[in-house]
XYZ file of C-alpha atoms in Angstrom:
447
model
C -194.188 194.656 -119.859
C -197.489 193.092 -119.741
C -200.483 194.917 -120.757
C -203.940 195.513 -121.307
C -204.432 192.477 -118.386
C -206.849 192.216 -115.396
C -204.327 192.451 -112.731
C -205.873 190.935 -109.132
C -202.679 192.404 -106.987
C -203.894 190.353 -103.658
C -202.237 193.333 -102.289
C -203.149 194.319 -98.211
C -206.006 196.753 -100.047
C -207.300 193.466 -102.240
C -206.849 196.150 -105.687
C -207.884 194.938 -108.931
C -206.754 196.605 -111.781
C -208.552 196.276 -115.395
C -206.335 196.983 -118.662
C -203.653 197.680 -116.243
C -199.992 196.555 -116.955
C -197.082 195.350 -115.024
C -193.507 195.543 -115.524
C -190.144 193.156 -114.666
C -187.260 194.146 -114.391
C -184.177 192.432 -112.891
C -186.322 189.658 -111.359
C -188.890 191.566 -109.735
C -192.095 194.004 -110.247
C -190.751 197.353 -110.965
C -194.415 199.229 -111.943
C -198.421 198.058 -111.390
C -200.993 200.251 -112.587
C -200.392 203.022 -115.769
C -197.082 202.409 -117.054
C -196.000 204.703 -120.152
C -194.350 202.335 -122.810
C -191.592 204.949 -123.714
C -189.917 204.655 -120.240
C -189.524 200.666 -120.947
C -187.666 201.451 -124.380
C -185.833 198.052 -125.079
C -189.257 195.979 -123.200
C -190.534 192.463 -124.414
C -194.323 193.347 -124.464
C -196.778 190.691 -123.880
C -200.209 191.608 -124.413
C -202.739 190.306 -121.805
C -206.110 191.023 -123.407
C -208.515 188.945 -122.499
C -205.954 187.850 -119.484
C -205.857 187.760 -115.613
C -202.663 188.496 -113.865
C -202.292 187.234 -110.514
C -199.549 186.491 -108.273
C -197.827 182.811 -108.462
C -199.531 180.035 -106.583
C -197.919 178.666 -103.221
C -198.296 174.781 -102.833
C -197.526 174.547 -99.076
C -197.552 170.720 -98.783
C -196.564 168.154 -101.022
C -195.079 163.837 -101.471
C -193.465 164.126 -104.825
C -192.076 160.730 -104.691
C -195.672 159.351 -105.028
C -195.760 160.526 -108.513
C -194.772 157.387 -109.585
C -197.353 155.427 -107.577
C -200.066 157.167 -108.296
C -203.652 155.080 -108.262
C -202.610 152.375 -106.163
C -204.824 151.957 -102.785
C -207.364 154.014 -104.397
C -210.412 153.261 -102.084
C -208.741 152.727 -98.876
C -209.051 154.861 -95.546
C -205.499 156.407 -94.499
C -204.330 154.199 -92.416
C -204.846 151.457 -94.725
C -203.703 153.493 -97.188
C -200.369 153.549 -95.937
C -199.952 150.245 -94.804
C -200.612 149.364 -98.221
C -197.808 151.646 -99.988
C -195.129 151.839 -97.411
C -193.796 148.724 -98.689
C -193.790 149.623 -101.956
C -192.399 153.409 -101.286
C -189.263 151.245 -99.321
C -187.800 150.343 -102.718
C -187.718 154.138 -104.074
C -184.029 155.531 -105.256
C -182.574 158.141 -106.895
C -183.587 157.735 -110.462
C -187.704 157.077 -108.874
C -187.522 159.784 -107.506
C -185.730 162.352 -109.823
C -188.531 161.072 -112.477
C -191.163 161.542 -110.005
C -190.337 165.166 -108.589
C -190.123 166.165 -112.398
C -193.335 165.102 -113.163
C -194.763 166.418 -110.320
C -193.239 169.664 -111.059
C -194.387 170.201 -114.406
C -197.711 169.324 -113.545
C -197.428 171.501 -110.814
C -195.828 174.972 -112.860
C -198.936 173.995 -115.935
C -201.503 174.895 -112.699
C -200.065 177.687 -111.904
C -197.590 176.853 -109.067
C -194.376 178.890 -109.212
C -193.056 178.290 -105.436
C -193.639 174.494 -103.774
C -192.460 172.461 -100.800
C -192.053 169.002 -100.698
C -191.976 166.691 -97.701
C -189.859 163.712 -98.365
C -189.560 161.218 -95.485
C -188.499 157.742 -96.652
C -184.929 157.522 -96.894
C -184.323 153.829 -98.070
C -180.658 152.736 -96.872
C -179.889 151.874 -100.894
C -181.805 154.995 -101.915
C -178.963 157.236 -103.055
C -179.714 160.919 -103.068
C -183.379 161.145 -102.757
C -183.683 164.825 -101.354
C -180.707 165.919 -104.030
C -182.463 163.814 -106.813
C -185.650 166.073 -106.317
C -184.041 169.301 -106.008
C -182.367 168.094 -109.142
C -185.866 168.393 -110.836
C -186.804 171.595 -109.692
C -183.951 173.498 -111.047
C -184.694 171.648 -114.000
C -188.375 173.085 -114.559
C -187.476 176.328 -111.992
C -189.943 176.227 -109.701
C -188.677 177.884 -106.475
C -188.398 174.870 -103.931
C -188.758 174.782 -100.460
C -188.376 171.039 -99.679
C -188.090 169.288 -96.116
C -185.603 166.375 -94.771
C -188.610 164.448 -93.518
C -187.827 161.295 -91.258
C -189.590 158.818 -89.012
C -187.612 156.757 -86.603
C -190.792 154.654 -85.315
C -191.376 151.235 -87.060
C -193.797 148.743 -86.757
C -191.944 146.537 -84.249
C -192.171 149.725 -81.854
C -195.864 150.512 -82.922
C -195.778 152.660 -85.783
C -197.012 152.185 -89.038
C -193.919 152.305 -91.448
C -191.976 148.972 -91.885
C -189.056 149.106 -89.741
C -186.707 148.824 -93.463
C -187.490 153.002 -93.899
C -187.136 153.809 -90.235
C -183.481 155.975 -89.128
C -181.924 156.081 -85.756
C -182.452 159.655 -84.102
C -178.854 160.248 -84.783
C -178.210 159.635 -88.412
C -181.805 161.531 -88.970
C -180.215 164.770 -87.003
C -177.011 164.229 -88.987
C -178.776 164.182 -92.346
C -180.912 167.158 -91.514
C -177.872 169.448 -90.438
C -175.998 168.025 -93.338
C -178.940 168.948 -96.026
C -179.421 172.663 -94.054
C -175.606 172.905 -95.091
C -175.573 172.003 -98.334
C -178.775 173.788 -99.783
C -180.070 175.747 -97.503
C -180.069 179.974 -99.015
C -181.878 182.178 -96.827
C -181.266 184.950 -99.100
C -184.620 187.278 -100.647
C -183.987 186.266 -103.927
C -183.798 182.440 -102.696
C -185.065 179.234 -105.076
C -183.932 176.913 -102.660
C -184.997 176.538 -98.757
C -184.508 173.517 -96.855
C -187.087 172.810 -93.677
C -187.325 169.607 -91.482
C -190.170 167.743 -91.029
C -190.494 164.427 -89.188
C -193.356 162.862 -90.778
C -195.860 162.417 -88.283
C -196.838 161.781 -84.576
C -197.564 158.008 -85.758
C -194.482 157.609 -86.709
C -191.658 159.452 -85.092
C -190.711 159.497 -81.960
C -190.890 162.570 -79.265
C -187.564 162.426 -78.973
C -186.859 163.291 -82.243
C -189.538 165.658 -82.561
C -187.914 167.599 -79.708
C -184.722 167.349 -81.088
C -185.394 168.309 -84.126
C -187.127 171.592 -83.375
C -184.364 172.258 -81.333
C -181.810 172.023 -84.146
C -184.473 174.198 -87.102
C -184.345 176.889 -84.670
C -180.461 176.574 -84.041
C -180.064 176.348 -87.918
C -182.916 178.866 -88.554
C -184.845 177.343 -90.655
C -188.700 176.209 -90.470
C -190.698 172.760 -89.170
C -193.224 171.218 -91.016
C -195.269 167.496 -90.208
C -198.876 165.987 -90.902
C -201.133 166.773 -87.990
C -205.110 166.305 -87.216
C -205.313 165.060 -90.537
C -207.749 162.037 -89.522
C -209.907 160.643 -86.889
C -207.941 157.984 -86.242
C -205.046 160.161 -85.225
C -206.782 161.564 -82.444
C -207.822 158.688 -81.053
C -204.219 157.115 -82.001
C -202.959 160.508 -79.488
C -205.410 159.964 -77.202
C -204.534 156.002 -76.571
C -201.364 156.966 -76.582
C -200.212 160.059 -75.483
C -203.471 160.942 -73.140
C -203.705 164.233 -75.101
C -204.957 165.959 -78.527
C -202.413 166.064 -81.275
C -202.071 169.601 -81.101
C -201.457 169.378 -77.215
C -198.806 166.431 -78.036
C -196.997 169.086 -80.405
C -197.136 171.633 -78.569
C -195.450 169.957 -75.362
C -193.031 169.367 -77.491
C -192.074 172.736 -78.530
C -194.125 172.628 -82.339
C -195.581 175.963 -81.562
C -194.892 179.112 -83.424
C -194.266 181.387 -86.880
C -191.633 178.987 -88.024
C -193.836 176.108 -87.874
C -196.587 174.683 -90.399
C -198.940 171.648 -89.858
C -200.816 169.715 -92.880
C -204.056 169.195 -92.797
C -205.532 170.369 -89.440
C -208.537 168.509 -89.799
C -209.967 168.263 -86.918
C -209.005 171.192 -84.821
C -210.959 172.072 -81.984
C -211.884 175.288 -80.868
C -209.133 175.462 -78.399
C -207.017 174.296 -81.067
C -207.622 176.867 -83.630
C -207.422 179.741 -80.823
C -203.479 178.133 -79.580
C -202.788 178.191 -83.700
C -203.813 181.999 -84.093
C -202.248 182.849 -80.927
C -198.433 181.496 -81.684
C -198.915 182.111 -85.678
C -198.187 178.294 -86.372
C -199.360 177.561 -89.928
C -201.697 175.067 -91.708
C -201.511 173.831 -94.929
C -205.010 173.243 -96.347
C -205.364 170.054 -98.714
C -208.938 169.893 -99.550
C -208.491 167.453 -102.795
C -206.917 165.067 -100.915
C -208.506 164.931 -97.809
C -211.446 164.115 -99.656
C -209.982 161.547 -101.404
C -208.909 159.727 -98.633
C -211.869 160.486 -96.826
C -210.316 162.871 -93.876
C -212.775 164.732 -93.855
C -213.391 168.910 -94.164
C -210.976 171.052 -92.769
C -212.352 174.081 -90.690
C -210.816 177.159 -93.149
C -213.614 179.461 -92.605
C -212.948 179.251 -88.627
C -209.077 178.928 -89.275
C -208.851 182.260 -91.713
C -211.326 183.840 -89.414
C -209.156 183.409 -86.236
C -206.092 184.621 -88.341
C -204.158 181.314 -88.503
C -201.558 181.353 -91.223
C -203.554 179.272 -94.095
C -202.001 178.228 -97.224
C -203.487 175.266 -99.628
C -201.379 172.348 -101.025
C -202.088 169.433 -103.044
C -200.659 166.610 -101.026
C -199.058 163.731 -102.067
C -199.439 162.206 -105.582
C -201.208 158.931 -104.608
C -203.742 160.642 -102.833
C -204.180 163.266 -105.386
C -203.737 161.795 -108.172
C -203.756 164.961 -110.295
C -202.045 167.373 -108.022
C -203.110 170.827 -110.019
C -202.464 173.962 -107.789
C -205.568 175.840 -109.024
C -207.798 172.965 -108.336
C -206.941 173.306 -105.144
C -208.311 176.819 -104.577
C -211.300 175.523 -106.673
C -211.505 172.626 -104.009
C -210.977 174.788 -100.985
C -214.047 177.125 -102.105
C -215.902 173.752 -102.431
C -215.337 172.196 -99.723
C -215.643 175.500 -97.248
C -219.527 176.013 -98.551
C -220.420 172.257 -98.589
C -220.095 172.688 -94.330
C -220.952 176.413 -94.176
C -223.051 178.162 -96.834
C -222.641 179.945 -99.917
C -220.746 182.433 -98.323
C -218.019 180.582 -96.207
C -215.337 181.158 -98.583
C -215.321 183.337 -101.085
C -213.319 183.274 -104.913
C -210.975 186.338 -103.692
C -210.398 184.814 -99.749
C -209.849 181.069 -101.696
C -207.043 182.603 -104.719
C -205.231 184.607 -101.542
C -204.905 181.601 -99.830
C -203.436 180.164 -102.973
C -201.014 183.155 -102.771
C -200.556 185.288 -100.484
C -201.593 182.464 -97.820
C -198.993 180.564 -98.606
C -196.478 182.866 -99.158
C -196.811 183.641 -95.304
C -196.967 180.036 -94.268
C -193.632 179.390 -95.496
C -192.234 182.633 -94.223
C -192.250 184.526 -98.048
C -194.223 187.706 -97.668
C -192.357 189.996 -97.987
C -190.940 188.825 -101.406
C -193.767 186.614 -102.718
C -197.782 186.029 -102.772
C -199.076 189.478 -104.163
C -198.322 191.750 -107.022
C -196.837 195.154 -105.794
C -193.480 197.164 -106.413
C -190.423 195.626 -105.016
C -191.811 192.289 -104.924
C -190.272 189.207 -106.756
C -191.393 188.746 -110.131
C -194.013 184.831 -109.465
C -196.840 186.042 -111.422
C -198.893 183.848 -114.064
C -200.977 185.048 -116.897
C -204.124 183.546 -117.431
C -206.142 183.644 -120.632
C -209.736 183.937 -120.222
C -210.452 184.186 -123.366
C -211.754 180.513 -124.787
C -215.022 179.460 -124.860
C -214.772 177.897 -121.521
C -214.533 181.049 -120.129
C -216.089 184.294 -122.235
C -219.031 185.358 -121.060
C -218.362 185.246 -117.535
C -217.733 188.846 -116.603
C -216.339 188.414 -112.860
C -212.843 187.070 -113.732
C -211.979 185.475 -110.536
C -215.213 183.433 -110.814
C -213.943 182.170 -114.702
C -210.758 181.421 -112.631
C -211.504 179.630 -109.040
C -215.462 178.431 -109.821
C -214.812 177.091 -113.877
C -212.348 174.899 -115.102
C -208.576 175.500 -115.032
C -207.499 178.204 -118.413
C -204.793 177.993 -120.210
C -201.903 179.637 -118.361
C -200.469 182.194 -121.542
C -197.061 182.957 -119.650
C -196.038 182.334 -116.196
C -192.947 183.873 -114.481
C -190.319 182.869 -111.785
C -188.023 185.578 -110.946
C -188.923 187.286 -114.382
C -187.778 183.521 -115.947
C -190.504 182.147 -117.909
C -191.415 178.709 -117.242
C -194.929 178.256 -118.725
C -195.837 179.992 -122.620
C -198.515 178.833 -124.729
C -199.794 175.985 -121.527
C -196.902 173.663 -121.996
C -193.533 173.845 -119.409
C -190.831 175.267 -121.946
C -187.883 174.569 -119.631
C -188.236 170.706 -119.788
C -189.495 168.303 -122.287
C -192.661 166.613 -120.978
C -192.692 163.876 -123.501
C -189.295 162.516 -121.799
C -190.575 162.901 -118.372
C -193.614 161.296 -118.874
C -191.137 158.218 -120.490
C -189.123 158.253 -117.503
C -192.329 158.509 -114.921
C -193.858 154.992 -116.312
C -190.225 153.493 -116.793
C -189.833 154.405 -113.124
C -193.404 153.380 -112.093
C -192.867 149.566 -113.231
C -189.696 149.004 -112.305
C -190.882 150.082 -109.055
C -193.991 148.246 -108.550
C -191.550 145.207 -110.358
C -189.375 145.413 -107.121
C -192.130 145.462 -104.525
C -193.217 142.351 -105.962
């Protein structure tokens, strides 16, 4: 039972409750509101004074591999961004990346973040188990994980930008994805682990495989994910080569539809947004890093107003080099009202894209993103109650507009992961270890 907090249900009637309480049971929310303490006999009670309850935050797009290259290319448009760390990224394995994924985790579950994809799409031939290496990590710190078999068949010698040493043939990238779908895919409610496929981008895969591979998520039923309109020069890259938008290029190609997400979406048109809204294909929203790099602003006012799908993620870790879930809501709010007025985006419309948004971009509604009866217990307790925070009487301002509070308890599936602000399932000391042992030994072999 947790009482006495301000619970913000992000519920379809937007309720907030004050000195309301919530109780778990068997994994999921069994009362919101007035609960009498004598029907919960045997209860652990945690007392949220001073606390907002809200529902777990969705990260809809992540790199965790780049955890352990982090700063590198720091001032450098995308393009030249990649250029620059593809070769370095073709020496990851295994052990980089199990280190990486857990420190990208933790980082992730002290934000706030209880459910996360990942989009992993270098596959080195001497890598090892990179995609079971990850998922490794996240039953570790028990996040639930929704991670991708990215890919990219189009190398540099065919006019893509990876070097041709991380590139797969169509048919061992097919054979792979099947293969992971097999292995870890559980398409139950109650599911931790959901596999999607995502070829990384239309600058590096070809249509072929783009076809192909939206022909075998929808035989295997599970969802597509890739980068799209996430820069000028993709546009004009589409347009040069393809005679079309990006979003026209996808959609040709059958990347239309509920089961299908986009990162970024940029620079979306009009048109664009209307074809989105229309087929309920998804966008993942990563203002931090599309600053970084210099992207530019994403359209979310326009996007959430339409009724695209719109969730937030942080990116990948060397183009946000912090990667903290509730930043990202911060950022979103930010970012909305630096292109369209004070009134754009709003605290409440910017946490239930953090939740609720997200929840329904990777196809978890019904189980996650909002606090009502029935509902899987992802929720995160939030102490307002330092000095960095009291005094501010609208708590969803102390949350999205000041800086990040300490998170008192958060919950997966009724498990706690986060007490006190520190991950209790793993010990961050030894990750952080393994996450520079990995980083030099890396940056050793790229030379």
């Amino acid at each position: 039972m947790i009482e006495h907090a301000h619970v913000v249900t992000v519920d379809p009637d937007d309720r907030e409750l004050a000195d309301a309480t919530v109780v778990i049971a068997d994994g999921r929310i069994s009362a919101v509101g007035e609960v009498d303490p004598a029907a919960h006999p045997g209860a652990e009670r945690i007392d949220g004074t001073g606390c907002v309850l809200t529902p777990g935050l969705v990260n809809t797009h992540h790199h965790l591999y780049q955890w352990i290259t982090r700063g590198l290319a720091a001032d450098h448009t995308l393009f030249d961004w990649l250029t620059t760390l593809y070769p370095v990224w073709a020496g990851i394995d295994a052990d980089g990346v199990r280190a990486a994924a857990s420190g990208g985790l933790s980082v992730l579950a002290r934000s706030g973040a209880t459910t996360t994809t990942d989009h992993h799409y270098v596959f080195p031939t001497d890598g090892g188990d990179l995609l079971g290496a990850e998922i490794d990590a996240a039953r570790s710190v028990g996040l639930r994980f929704h991670p991708t078999r990215g890919s990219m068949d189009l190398g540099r010698r065919d006019g893509g930008l990876p070097p041709d040493s991380v590139v797969e043939s169509i048919d061992d990238i097919l054979a792979a994805s099947s293969e992971a779908v097999d292995r870890w895919h559980d398409p139950s409610p109650e599911s931790m682990l959901r596999i999607g496929l995502a070829p990384c981008s239309p600058f590096s895969v070809t249509a072929d495989l783009l076809r192909q591979s939206a022909a075998l998520a929808r035989e295997r039923g599970v969802r597509l994910h890739t980068h799209l309109a996430e820069t000028e020069d993709e546009s004009a890259f589409c347009a040069e080569r393809f005679g079309c938008t990006p979003l026209e290029y996808m959609s040709d190609l059958g990347w239309l539809g509920d089961d299908v997400w986009f990162a970024h979406g940029v620079h979306f048109t009009d048109d664009a947004i209307g074809v989105l809204a229309r087929s309920g294909t998804g966008v993942a929203h990563c203002p931090t890093s599309n600053a970084r790099l210099g992207a530019g602003i994403a359209r979310t006012r326009d996007l959430v107003a339409a009724g695209v799908p719109v969730g937030l993620g942080v990116d990948g870790a060397a183009s946000n080099e912090s990667c903290r879930m509730l930043e990202e809501a911060h950022m979103a709010v930010m970012m909305a009202r630096a292109v369209g007025g004070p009134t754009a985006l709003t605290t409440r419309q910017s946490l239930r894209l953090a939740t609720m948004g997200g929840a329904r971009v990777l196809g978890r509604h019904t189980d996650l993103g909002s606090i009502e009866p029935g509902k899987l217990a992802d929720l995160v307790l939030w102490d307002l109650s330092t000095v960095a925070h009291s005094g501010i009487d609208d708590p969803l301002a102390a949350l999205v507009l000041g800086s990040q509070p300490p998170i008192r308890r958060s919950w997966v599936g009724g498990s706690t992961v986060v007490a006190d602000g520190q991950v209790v399932t793993v010990d961050a000391d030894v990750i952080a270890r393994d996450v520079e042992t990995e980083h030099r030994r890396l940056l050793e072999r790229a030379g």
